[in-house]
Amino acid sequence: MSAPANDSQDYVGFDTITQQMERKFLKRGFNFNVILVGESGMGKSTLVNSIFSSHLVDSQGRRTAQEVIRKTTEISPVTQTLEENGVRVRLTIIDTPGFGDQCNNEGCWVPVIKYIKDQHAAYLERELKPQRDRVINDTRVHACLYFLNPGSRGLRPLDVEVLKRLTEVTNVIPVIAKSDSMTVEERTVFKRRIKEELVFHRIAVYPYPSEEDGEEDRLLNSSIRDLVPFAVVGSEEIIDVNGTPVRGRRHGWGVINIFDEAHSDFVHLRNFMLRTHLSDLIEVTSQRHYEQFRTSQLRQIKELRAQQAAAAASGGIMGSMPQQAPPQVPAIHQSMA
Amino acid sequence: MKEGSGEEQNVAPSVYSHVSRPGSHRYKSAKKGLPFNVMLVGESGLGRTTFLNTLCERVVIPPHEAANCEQAHIAEPMQFKHYTVDMEEDGMKIVLNIIDTPGFGDGIDNENCFTRIQEYIEVQYDNVLAEENRIKRNTKFTDTRIHALLYFITPTGHSLRELDVELMRRLGSRINIIPVIGRSDSLTPRELVLFKQRVMNDITANGIPIFNFPNSDDEEDEESVEENAELRAMLPFAVVGCEEVINEEGRPVRVRSYPWGVVQVDNDEHSDFDRLRYVLLNSHIADLRDRTHNGLYELYRTEKLSGTNVIAGSAAATNAAHVAPAAATAGSPTVQPSMLPQSHPVAA
């Protein structure tokens, strides 16, 4: 139990709410859902396993000649519970094997966008139930790691199409995962180029500027925005460098230490995602993306009801009663897909 | 076909002066220079341009000037860009004609890239076919048949992607395809070995035809048989291109500098670049030309004249309509539909 900071009788003690919340939080744990979007072979699985320091997902890339080449984008979520110092997180990583891998990639983003919207829809449906669960299991996607191709000159046409749609429904963090084939100069040029193009196409990546931010937050956010896209190197291997274990990659010409800031932005990405902005990612998903979805959905339902009422009133077609039960959110959502 | 001709200053001193390689005498030296036509195919960012510049030791293709944002993301349709470089290898003059294909695989829908490349290749064959059938032949006829296609594979570490399989499968029986791993410095030595195995397994299992250093029927010496086996085992060639030259112990060395180390392009342990260069310009230049002229072309000719069509989706029937691209290559006679022997339209 925490001791009051001040013994005097004037001390009210409401500042202990943070500890009370912490205890509740510890008991309940929380959900964190991340979707990985990028062509196969971009280093998605390795990166996410590196970020969370455990083998969470297997790469879904095509390894043997016998495996069939995928024709569509599949959605493959994997959930695990991790614990650190008594805090439990139900971590769901959603991989998207097949994305961008075909000769014709038209529409390869549709299953991805649908999945993200479906989670919003499911949450909305549970929220609208007359008898709600005390705690709704949050499956909404809190972050999307979008993998750029190292060596491209900038955003590719596919990137532009997909990013525009993704940024409307979730927090997008662009990364270059296999950045160890880019020299420092190439990286700088590429990052600058990407930033220019993002601005030009009005693609808003996370973190979003907000008036609420204090001075400190603004500085932090702006330094993060400077790094975007994160040029990272992932590794699940620990190698021996003169007796010291290093998580990295051993090339014929040198060893990459993924934690070395001169080698990659890995540390910055991990700190950003998990140590400084984790709670913000979850909150912004709820307050911005989910709210947007909810507003547009409820508006549609309202319009639909108005139409049905009008149809029932005039012409007398069966006079079907507008539904009083929780509206079928997924059905409407599908029609607007 | 002379764009970007080889009159530019050779900026980097030749790094081959200290390397002595056994000369291969399996070709006749031509006074004017032996024409060698190579096509480069691969998604942008895999190092095609850098590879060519490194191969020729000069800036043949200038670095891509970044277009402004409005145009950059619009997928430009694939183009065929020609460059000619005069080379000299072991005392032999070569006129290297390069056809680059910027835009390949960069769009959202890339299905028609294969067809266009296939047509391009076949038009060159058609030109020769037409020339052969002329009553009065042109002694100055330029043979534009393509002797090798270097296909750049993304270093994913996995097996082949659909784009890779489709391209090699569709074009492999028309042209010598040499698969190459671009940006191979993104793979560790272990990953590279595994990746090469996977790619070759994929190629073999799917029956994809590539130029795998076959021993010619009348192969004489054991040495070349051995050499071919060795080269076969190196496929696909892992290349790293670079345009930075540093001074190491007084010698110019071509490198890529990273914070964790320096990749040396000409170091056989770092990349297969040198070996590939030797294959293209020296040891196998004759084989590649030979196989194109006497193997692949003959196959095409037979198919065309007999009206049979072995390759599915071949543009044989539509070749007459797509003559226009050939006109862009100045110097070669334009094929008029009437000049072609009466081949019956083939049901594709």
PDB file of C-alpha atoms in Angstrom, chain A residues 58-289:
ATOM      1  CA  ASP A  58       6.425 -17.440 -38.119  1.00  0.00           C
ATOM      2  CA  SER A  59       7.248 -15.982 -41.468  1.00  0.00           C
ATOM      3  CA  GLN A  60       4.542 -16.902 -43.951  1.00  0.00           C
ATOM      4  CA  GLY A  61       6.803 -16.493 -46.929  1.00  0.00           C
ATOM      5  CA  ARG A  62       7.056 -19.142 -49.571  1.00  0.00           C
ATOM      6  CA  ARG A  63       9.987 -21.305 -48.633  1.00  0.00           C
ATOM      7  CA  THR A  64       9.886 -24.425 -50.746  1.00  0.00           C
ATOM      8  CA  ALA A  65       9.162 -25.017 -54.400  1.00  0.00           C
ATOM      9  CA  GLN A  66       6.211 -27.206 -53.447  1.00  0.00           C
ATOM     10  CA  GLU A  67       4.338 -24.379 -51.783  1.00  0.00           C
ATOM     11  CA  VAL A  68       1.778 -22.794 -54.003  1.00  0.00           C
ATOM     12  CA  ILE A  69       2.078 -19.106 -54.787  1.00  0.00           C
ATOM     13  CA  ARG A  70      -0.710 -17.269 -53.016  1.00  0.00           C
ATOM     14  CA  LYS A  71      -3.267 -15.620 -55.238  1.00  0.00           C
ATOM     15  CA  THR A  72      -4.852 -13.330 -52.651  1.00  0.00           C
ATOM     16  CA  THR A  73      -4.021 -11.516 -49.466  1.00  0.00           C
ATOM     17  CA  GLU A  74      -4.733 -13.641 -46.423  1.00  0.00           C
ATOM     18  CA  ILE A  75      -5.325 -12.317 -42.966  1.00  0.00           C
ATOM     19  CA  SER A  76      -3.646 -14.338 -40.289  1.00  0.00           C
ATOM     20  CA  PRO A  77      -3.900 -13.113 -36.681  1.00  0.00           C
ATOM     21  CA  VAL A  78      -1.870 -14.694 -33.900  1.00  0.00           C
ATOM     22  CA  THR A  79      -2.571 -13.877 -30.253  1.00  0.00           C
ATOM     23  CA  GLN A  80      -0.225 -14.393 -27.336  1.00  0.00           C
ATOM     24  CA  THR A  81      -0.134 -13.124 -23.805  1.00  0.00           C
ATOM     25  CA  LEU A  82       3.101 -11.547 -22.694  1.00  0.00           C
ATOM     26  CA  GLU A  83       3.922 -10.464 -19.180  1.00  0.00           C
ATOM     27  CA  GLU A  84       6.403  -7.957 -17.882  1.00  0.00           C
ATOM     28  CA  ASN A  85       6.647  -6.937 -14.212  1.00  0.00           C
ATOM     29  CA  GLY A  86       3.165  -8.093 -13.477  1.00  0.00           C
ATOM     30  CA  VAL A  87       1.643  -6.316 -16.465  1.00  0.00           C
ATOM     31  CA  ARG A  88      -0.084  -8.578 -18.950  1.00  0.00           C
ATOM     32  CA  VAL A  89      -0.664  -7.720 -22.566  1.00  0.00           C
ATOM     33  CA  ARG A  90      -2.770  -9.754 -24.928  1.00  0.00           C
ATOM     34  CA  LEU A  91      -0.784  -9.140 -28.039  1.00  0.00           C
ATOM     35  CA  THR A  92      -2.299  -9.894 -31.429  1.00  0.00           C
ATOM     36  CA  ILE A  93      -0.107  -9.704 -34.487  1.00  0.00           C
ATOM     37  CA  ILE A  94      -1.969  -9.795 -37.772  1.00  0.00           C
ATOM     38  CA  ASP A  95       0.126 -10.861 -40.722  1.00  0.00           C
ATOM     39  CA  THR A  96      -1.014 -10.345 -44.308  1.00  0.00           C
ATOM     40  CA  PRO A  97       0.671 -12.999 -46.451  1.00  0.00           C
ATOM     41  CA  GLY A  98       0.075 -12.570 -50.144  1.00  0.00           C
ATOM     42  CA  PHE A  99      -0.186  -8.803 -50.019  1.00  0.00           C
ATOM     43  CA  GLY A 100       1.579  -7.216 -52.981  1.00  0.00           C
ATOM     44  CA  ASP A 101       3.037 -10.507 -54.131  1.00  0.00           C
ATOM     45  CA  GLN A 102       1.225 -11.081 -57.383  1.00  0.00           C
ATOM     46  CA  CYS A 103       1.855  -9.812 -60.887  1.00  0.00           C
ATOM     47  CA  ASN A 104      -1.427  -7.985 -60.688  1.00  0.00           C
ATOM     48  CA  ASN A 105      -1.898  -6.450 -57.282  1.00  0.00           C
ATOM     49  CA  GLU A 106      -5.052  -4.575 -58.031  1.00  0.00           C
ATOM     50  CA  GLY A 107      -7.250  -4.715 -54.950  1.00  0.00           C
ATOM     51  CA  CYS A 108      -4.786  -6.638 -52.817  1.00  0.00           C
ATOM     52  CA  TRP A 109      -5.477  -4.165 -50.010  1.00  0.00           C
ATOM     53  CA  VAL A 110      -9.189  -4.921 -49.825  1.00  0.00           C
ATOM     54  CA  PRO A 111      -8.960  -7.826 -47.336  1.00  0.00           C
ATOM     55  CA  VAL A 112      -6.692  -5.706 -45.137  1.00  0.00           C
ATOM     56  CA  ILE A 113      -9.000  -2.707 -45.008  1.00  0.00           C
ATOM     57  CA  LYS A 114     -11.965  -4.981 -44.510  1.00  0.00           C
ATOM     58  CA  TYR A 115     -10.335  -6.669 -41.538  1.00  0.00           C
ATOM     59  CA  ILE A 116      -9.578  -3.369 -39.857  1.00  0.00           C
ATOM     60  CA  LYS A 117     -13.088  -2.078 -40.421  1.00  0.00           C
ATOM     61  CA  ASP A 118     -14.576  -5.355 -39.254  1.00  0.00           C
ATOM     62  CA  GLN A 119     -12.897  -4.900 -35.882  1.00  0.00           C
ATOM     63  CA  HIS A 120     -14.347  -1.425 -35.562  1.00  0.00           C
ATOM     64  CA  ALA A 121     -17.722  -2.832 -36.541  1.00  0.00           C
ATOM     65  CA  ALA A 122     -17.526  -5.637 -34.019  1.00  0.00           C
ATOM     66  CA  TYR A 123     -16.674  -3.189 -31.276  1.00  0.00           C
ATOM     67  CA  LEU A 124     -19.522  -0.912 -32.268  1.00  0.00           C
ATOM     68  CA  GLU A 125     -21.953  -3.763 -32.286  1.00  0.00           C
ATOM     69  CA  ARG A 126     -21.003  -4.762 -28.771  1.00  0.00           C
ATOM     70  CA  GLU A 127     -21.141  -1.164 -27.639  1.00  0.00           C
ATOM     71  CA  LEU A 128     -24.648  -0.763 -28.947  1.00  0.00           C
ATOM     72  CA  LYS A 129     -26.003  -3.844 -27.274  1.00  0.00           C
ATOM     73  CA  PRO A 130     -28.594  -3.103 -24.632  1.00  0.00           C
ATOM     74  CA  GLN A 131     -26.725  -5.437 -22.295  1.00  0.00           C
ATOM     75  CA  ARG A 132     -23.099  -4.556 -22.727  1.00  0.00           C
ATOM     76  CA  ASP A 133     -20.122  -6.465 -21.422  1.00  0.00           C
ATOM     77  CA  ARG A 134     -18.342  -4.585 -18.673  1.00  0.00           C
ATOM     78  CA  VAL A 135     -15.176  -4.761 -20.602  1.00  0.00           C
ATOM     79  CA  ILE A 136     -15.401  -5.166 -24.336  1.00  0.00           C
ATOM     80  CA  ASN A 137     -12.609  -7.283 -25.730  1.00  0.00           C
ATOM     81  CA  ASP A 138     -10.783  -4.799 -27.889  1.00  0.00           C
ATOM     82  CA  THR A 139      -9.738  -6.333 -31.190  1.00  0.00           C
ATOM     83  CA  ARG A 140      -9.389  -3.007 -32.973  1.00  0.00           C
ATOM     84  CA  VAL A 141      -6.103  -2.537 -34.763  1.00  0.00           C
ATOM     85  CA  HIS A 142      -4.007  -0.068 -32.794  1.00  0.00           C
ATOM     86  CA  ALA A 143      -1.024   0.157 -35.103  1.00  0.00           C
ATOM     87  CA  CYS A 144      -0.137  -0.763 -38.644  1.00  0.00           C
ATOM     88  CA  LEU A 145       3.480  -1.264 -39.561  1.00  0.00           C
ATOM     89  CA  TYR A 146       3.716  -0.554 -43.273  1.00  0.00           C
ATOM     90  CA  PHE A 147       6.825  -1.956 -44.896  1.00  0.00           C
ATOM     91  CA  LEU A 148       8.490   0.036 -47.621  1.00  0.00           C
ATOM     92  CA  ASN A 149      10.817  -1.474 -50.176  1.00  0.00           C
ATOM     93  CA  PRO A 150      14.444  -0.419 -49.632  1.00  0.00           C
ATOM     94  CA  GLY A 151      15.954   0.746 -52.867  1.00  0.00           C
ATOM     95  CA  SER A 152      12.799   2.138 -54.378  1.00  0.00           C
ATOM     96  CA  ARG A 153      13.186   5.766 -55.207  1.00  0.00           C
ATOM     97  CA  GLY A 154      10.166   6.777 -53.201  1.00  0.00           C
ATOM     98  CA  LEU A 155       6.613   5.625 -52.732  1.00  0.00           C
ATOM     99  CA  ARG A 156       5.525   3.168 -55.370  1.00  0.00           C
ATOM    100  CA  PRO A 157       2.082   3.413 -56.935  1.00  0.00           C
ATOM    101  CA  LEU A 158       0.901   0.518 -54.795  1.00  0.00           C
ATOM    102  CA  ASP A 159       2.208   2.223 -51.644  1.00  0.00           C
ATOM    103  CA  VAL A 160       0.299   5.395 -52.423  1.00  0.00           C
ATOM    104  CA  GLU A 161      -2.976   3.565 -53.004  1.00  0.00           C
ATOM    105  CA  VAL A 162      -2.697   1.453 -49.897  1.00  0.00           C
ATOM    106  CA  LEU A 163      -1.381   4.128 -47.546  1.00  0.00           C
ATOM    107  CA  LYS A 164      -4.204   6.481 -48.462  1.00  0.00           C
ATOM    108  CA  ARG A 165      -6.731   3.874 -47.447  1.00  0.00           C
ATOM    109  CA  LEU A 166      -4.874   2.550 -44.426  1.00  0.00           C
ATOM    110  CA  THR A 167      -4.326   5.945 -42.846  1.00  0.00           C
ATOM    111  CA  GLU A 168      -8.063   6.521 -42.867  1.00  0.00           C
ATOM    112  CA  VAL A 169      -8.766   3.573 -40.611  1.00  0.00           C
ATOM    113  CA  THR A 170      -5.739   3.039 -38.382  1.00  0.00           C
ATOM    114  CA  ASN A 171      -2.460   4.458 -37.098  1.00  0.00           C
ATOM    115  CA  VAL A 172       0.154   3.811 -39.774  1.00  0.00           C
ATOM    116  CA  ILE A 173       3.863   3.666 -38.991  1.00  0.00           C
ATOM    117  CA  PRO A 174       5.993   3.344 -42.147  1.00  0.00           C
ATOM    118  CA  VAL A 175       9.201   1.352 -41.788  1.00  0.00           C
ATOM    119  CA  ILE A 176      12.012   0.086 -43.986  1.00  0.00           C
ATOM    120  CA  ALA A 177      12.778  -3.262 -42.501  1.00  0.00           C
ATOM    121  CA  LYS A 178      15.759  -4.573 -44.439  1.00  0.00           C
ATOM    122  CA  SER A 179      17.576  -1.301 -44.392  1.00  0.00           C
ATOM    123  CA  ASP A 180      20.994  -2.930 -44.136  1.00  0.00           C
ATOM    124  CA  SER A 181      21.386  -2.721 -47.877  1.00  0.00           C
ATOM    125  CA  MET A 182      21.124   1.054 -47.844  1.00  0.00           C
ATOM    126  CA  THR A 183      24.087   3.249 -47.103  1.00  0.00           C
ATOM    127  CA  VAL A 184      23.594   6.079 -44.654  1.00  0.00           C
ATOM    128  CA  GLU A 185      23.371   8.573 -47.465  1.00  0.00           C
ATOM    129  CA  GLU A 186      20.869   6.525 -49.410  1.00  0.00           C
ATOM    130  CA  ARG A 187      18.750   6.277 -46.297  1.00  0.00           C
ATOM    131  CA  THR A 188      18.759  10.012 -45.747  1.00  0.00           C
ATOM    132  CA  VAL A 189      17.789  10.718 -49.323  1.00  0.00           C
ATOM    133  CA  PHE A 190      15.080   8.076 -49.245  1.00  0.00           C
ATOM    134  CA  LYS A 191      13.562   9.329 -45.990  1.00  0.00           C
ATOM    135  CA  ARG A 192      13.446  12.871 -47.225  1.00  0.00           C
ATOM    136  CA  ARG A 193      11.827  11.746 -50.432  1.00  0.00           C
ATOM    137  CA  ILE A 194       9.213   9.671 -48.634  1.00  0.00           C
ATOM    138  CA  LYS A 195       8.327  12.550 -46.331  1.00  0.00           C
ATOM    139  CA  GLU A 196       7.883  14.866 -49.285  1.00  0.00           C
ATOM    140  CA  GLU A 197       5.660  12.394 -51.028  1.00  0.00           C
ATOM    141  CA  LEU A 198       3.571  11.734 -47.933  1.00  0.00           C
ATOM    142  CA  VAL A 199       2.930  15.430 -47.602  1.00  0.00           C
ATOM    143  CA  PHE A 200       2.129  15.736 -51.276  1.00  0.00           C
ATOM    144  CA  HIS A 201      -0.394  12.935 -51.206  1.00  0.00           C
ATOM    145  CA  ARG A 202      -1.809  14.177 -47.901  1.00  0.00           C
ATOM    146  CA  ILE A 203      -1.153  10.833 -46.276  1.00  0.00           C
ATOM    147  CA  ALA A 204      -1.220  11.316 -42.524  1.00  0.00           C
ATOM    148  CA  VAL A 205       1.011   8.865 -40.715  1.00  0.00           C
ATOM    149  CA  TYR A 206       1.186   8.456 -36.961  1.00  0.00           C
ATOM    150  CA  PRO A 207       1.981  10.396 -34.771  1.00  0.00           C
ATOM    151  CA  TYR A 208      -0.528  13.081 -35.560  1.00  0.00           C
ATOM    152  CA  PRO A 209       0.115  16.639 -34.487  1.00  0.00           C
ATOM    153  CA  SER A 210      -2.333  17.686 -31.843  1.00  0.00           C
ATOM    154  CA  GLU A 211      -3.024  21.005 -30.134  1.00  0.00           C
ATOM    155  CA  GLU A 212      -3.330  19.229 -26.822  1.00  0.00           C
ATOM    156  CA  ASP A 213       0.332  18.317 -26.784  1.00  0.00           C
ATOM    157  CA  GLY A 214       2.505  20.051 -24.275  1.00  0.00           C
ATOM    158  CA  GLU A 215       5.894  21.409 -25.257  1.00  0.00           C
ATOM    159  CA  GLU A 216       7.648  18.188 -24.333  1.00  0.00           C
ATOM    160  CA  ASP A 217       5.262  16.039 -26.316  1.00  0.00           C
ATOM    161  CA  ARG A 218       5.548  18.279 -29.309  1.00  0.00           C
ATOM    162  CA  LEU A 219       9.315  18.006 -29.300  1.00  0.00           C
ATOM    163  CA  LEU A 220       9.189  14.268 -28.939  1.00  0.00           C
ATOM    164  CA  ASN A 221       6.626  13.881 -31.688  1.00  0.00           C
ATOM    165  CA  SER A 222       8.530  16.103 -34.026  1.00  0.00           C
ATOM    166  CA  SER A 223      11.740  14.185 -33.466  1.00  0.00           C
ATOM    167  CA  ILE A 224       9.861  10.983 -34.220  1.00  0.00           C
ATOM    168  CA  ARG A 225       8.326  12.446 -37.331  1.00  0.00           C
ATOM    169  CA  ASP A 226      11.836  13.301 -38.443  1.00  0.00           C
ATOM    170  CA  LEU A 227      12.805   9.656 -38.316  1.00  0.00           C
ATOM    171  CA  VAL A 228       9.907   8.449 -40.386  1.00  0.00           C
ATOM    172  CA  PRO A 229      10.137   6.056 -42.152  1.00  0.00           C
ATOM    173  CA  PHE A 230      12.102   4.104 -39.576  1.00  0.00           C
ATOM    174  CA  ALA A 231      15.077   2.421 -41.226  1.00  0.00           C
ATOM    175  CA  VAL A 232      15.436  -0.695 -39.132  1.00  0.00           C
ATOM    176  CA  VAL A 233      17.146  -4.024 -39.117  1.00  0.00           C
ATOM    177  CA  GLY A 234      15.587  -6.916 -37.285  1.00  0.00           C
ATOM    178  CA  SER A 235      17.169 -10.067 -36.014  1.00  0.00           C
ATOM    179  CA  GLU A 236      16.234 -13.079 -33.952  1.00  0.00           C
ATOM    180  CA  GLU A 237      19.795 -14.205 -33.687  1.00  0.00           C
ATOM    181  CA  ILE A 238      22.298 -13.478 -30.969  1.00  0.00           C
ATOM    182  CA  ILE A 239      25.840 -13.475 -32.271  1.00  0.00           C
ATOM    183  CA  ASP A 240      29.095 -13.390 -30.447  1.00  0.00           C
ATOM    184  CA  VAL A 241      31.215 -10.313 -31.008  1.00  0.00           C
ATOM    185  CA  ASN A 242      34.445 -10.648 -29.066  1.00  0.00           C
ATOM    186  CA  GLY A 243      32.720 -12.311 -26.171  1.00  0.00           C
ATOM    187  CA  THR A 244      29.756  -9.947 -26.084  1.00  0.00           C
ATOM    188  CA  PRO A 245      26.385 -11.283 -27.174  1.00  0.00           C
ATOM    189  CA  VAL A 246      24.877  -8.987 -29.772  1.00  0.00           C
ATOM    190  CA  ARG A 247      21.476  -9.212 -31.395  1.00  0.00           C
ATOM    191  CA  GLY A 248      22.328  -8.656 -35.003  1.00  0.00           C
ATOM    192  CA  ARG A 249      23.448  -9.903 -38.369  1.00  0.00           C
ATOM    193  CA  ARG A 250      26.858 -11.165 -39.321  1.00  0.00           C
ATOM    194  CA  HIS A 251      27.911 -10.230 -42.813  1.00  0.00           C
ATOM    195  CA  GLY A 252      31.181 -11.080 -44.474  1.00  0.00           C
ATOM    196  CA  TRP A 253      32.273  -7.495 -44.062  1.00  0.00           C
ATOM    197  CA  GLY A 254      31.053  -6.611 -40.606  1.00  0.00           C
ATOM    198  CA  VAL A 255      28.512  -7.188 -37.903  1.00  0.00           C
ATOM    199  CA  ILE A 256      25.303  -5.233 -37.584  1.00  0.00           C
ATOM    200  CA  ASN A 257      24.090  -4.593 -34.079  1.00  0.00           C
ATOM    201  CA  ILE A 258      20.407  -3.795 -34.323  1.00  0.00           C
ATOM    202  CA  PHE A 259      20.568  -1.788 -31.106  1.00  0.00           C
ATOM    203  CA  ASP A 260      23.331   0.441 -32.393  1.00  0.00           C
ATOM    204  CA  GLU A 261      21.778   3.759 -33.354  1.00  0.00           C
ATOM    205  CA  ALA A 262      24.370   4.267 -36.039  1.00  0.00           C
ATOM    206  CA  HIS A 263      23.316   1.007 -37.652  1.00  0.00           C
ATOM    207  CA  SER A 264      19.560   1.254 -37.497  1.00  0.00           C
ATOM    208  CA  ASP A 265      16.586   3.086 -36.018  1.00  0.00           C
ATOM    209  CA  PHE A 266      15.438  -0.062 -34.250  1.00  0.00           C
ATOM    210  CA  VAL A 267      15.834   1.317 -30.747  1.00  0.00           C
ATOM    211  CA  HIS A 268      13.922   4.446 -31.672  1.00  0.00           C
ATOM    212  CA  LEU A 269      11.103   2.448 -33.217  1.00  0.00           C
ATOM    213  CA  ARG A 270      10.766   0.163 -30.251  1.00  0.00           C
ATOM    214  CA  ASN A 271      10.895   2.958 -27.710  1.00  0.00           C
ATOM    215  CA  PHE A 272       8.395   4.905 -29.715  1.00  0.00           C
ATOM    216  CA  MET A 273       5.938   2.072 -30.125  1.00  0.00           C
ATOM    217  CA  LEU A 274       6.185   0.553 -26.702  1.00  0.00           C
ATOM    218  CA  ARG A 275       7.794   2.895 -24.243  1.00  0.00           C
ATOM    219  CA  THR A 276       6.428   6.314 -25.064  1.00  0.00           C
ATOM    220  CA  HIS A 277       3.445   5.978 -27.346  1.00  0.00           C
ATOM    221  CA  LEU A 278       1.869   2.650 -26.525  1.00  0.00           C
ATOM    222  CA  SER A 279      -0.994   4.118 -24.575  1.00  0.00           C
ATOM    223  CA  ASP A 280      -1.414   6.882 -27.101  1.00  0.00           C
ATOM    224  CA  LEU A 281      -1.682   4.395 -29.951  1.00  0.00           C
ATOM    225  CA  ILE A 282      -4.533   2.650 -28.181  1.00  0.00           C
ATOM    226  CA  GLU A 283      -6.226   5.875 -27.223  1.00  0.00           C
ATOM    227  CA  VAL A 284      -5.959   7.477 -30.649  1.00  0.00           C
ATOM    228  CA  THR A 285      -7.382   4.335 -32.239  1.00  0.00           C
ATOM    229  CA  SER A 286     -10.403   4.696 -30.025  1.00  0.00           C
ATOM    230  CA  GLN A 287     -10.785   8.446 -30.176  1.00  0.00           C
ATOM    231  CA  ARG A 288      -9.972   9.100 -33.782  1.00  0.00           C
ATOM    232  CA  HIS A 289     -10.341   6.097 -36.029  1.00  0.00           C
TER     233      HIS A 289
END
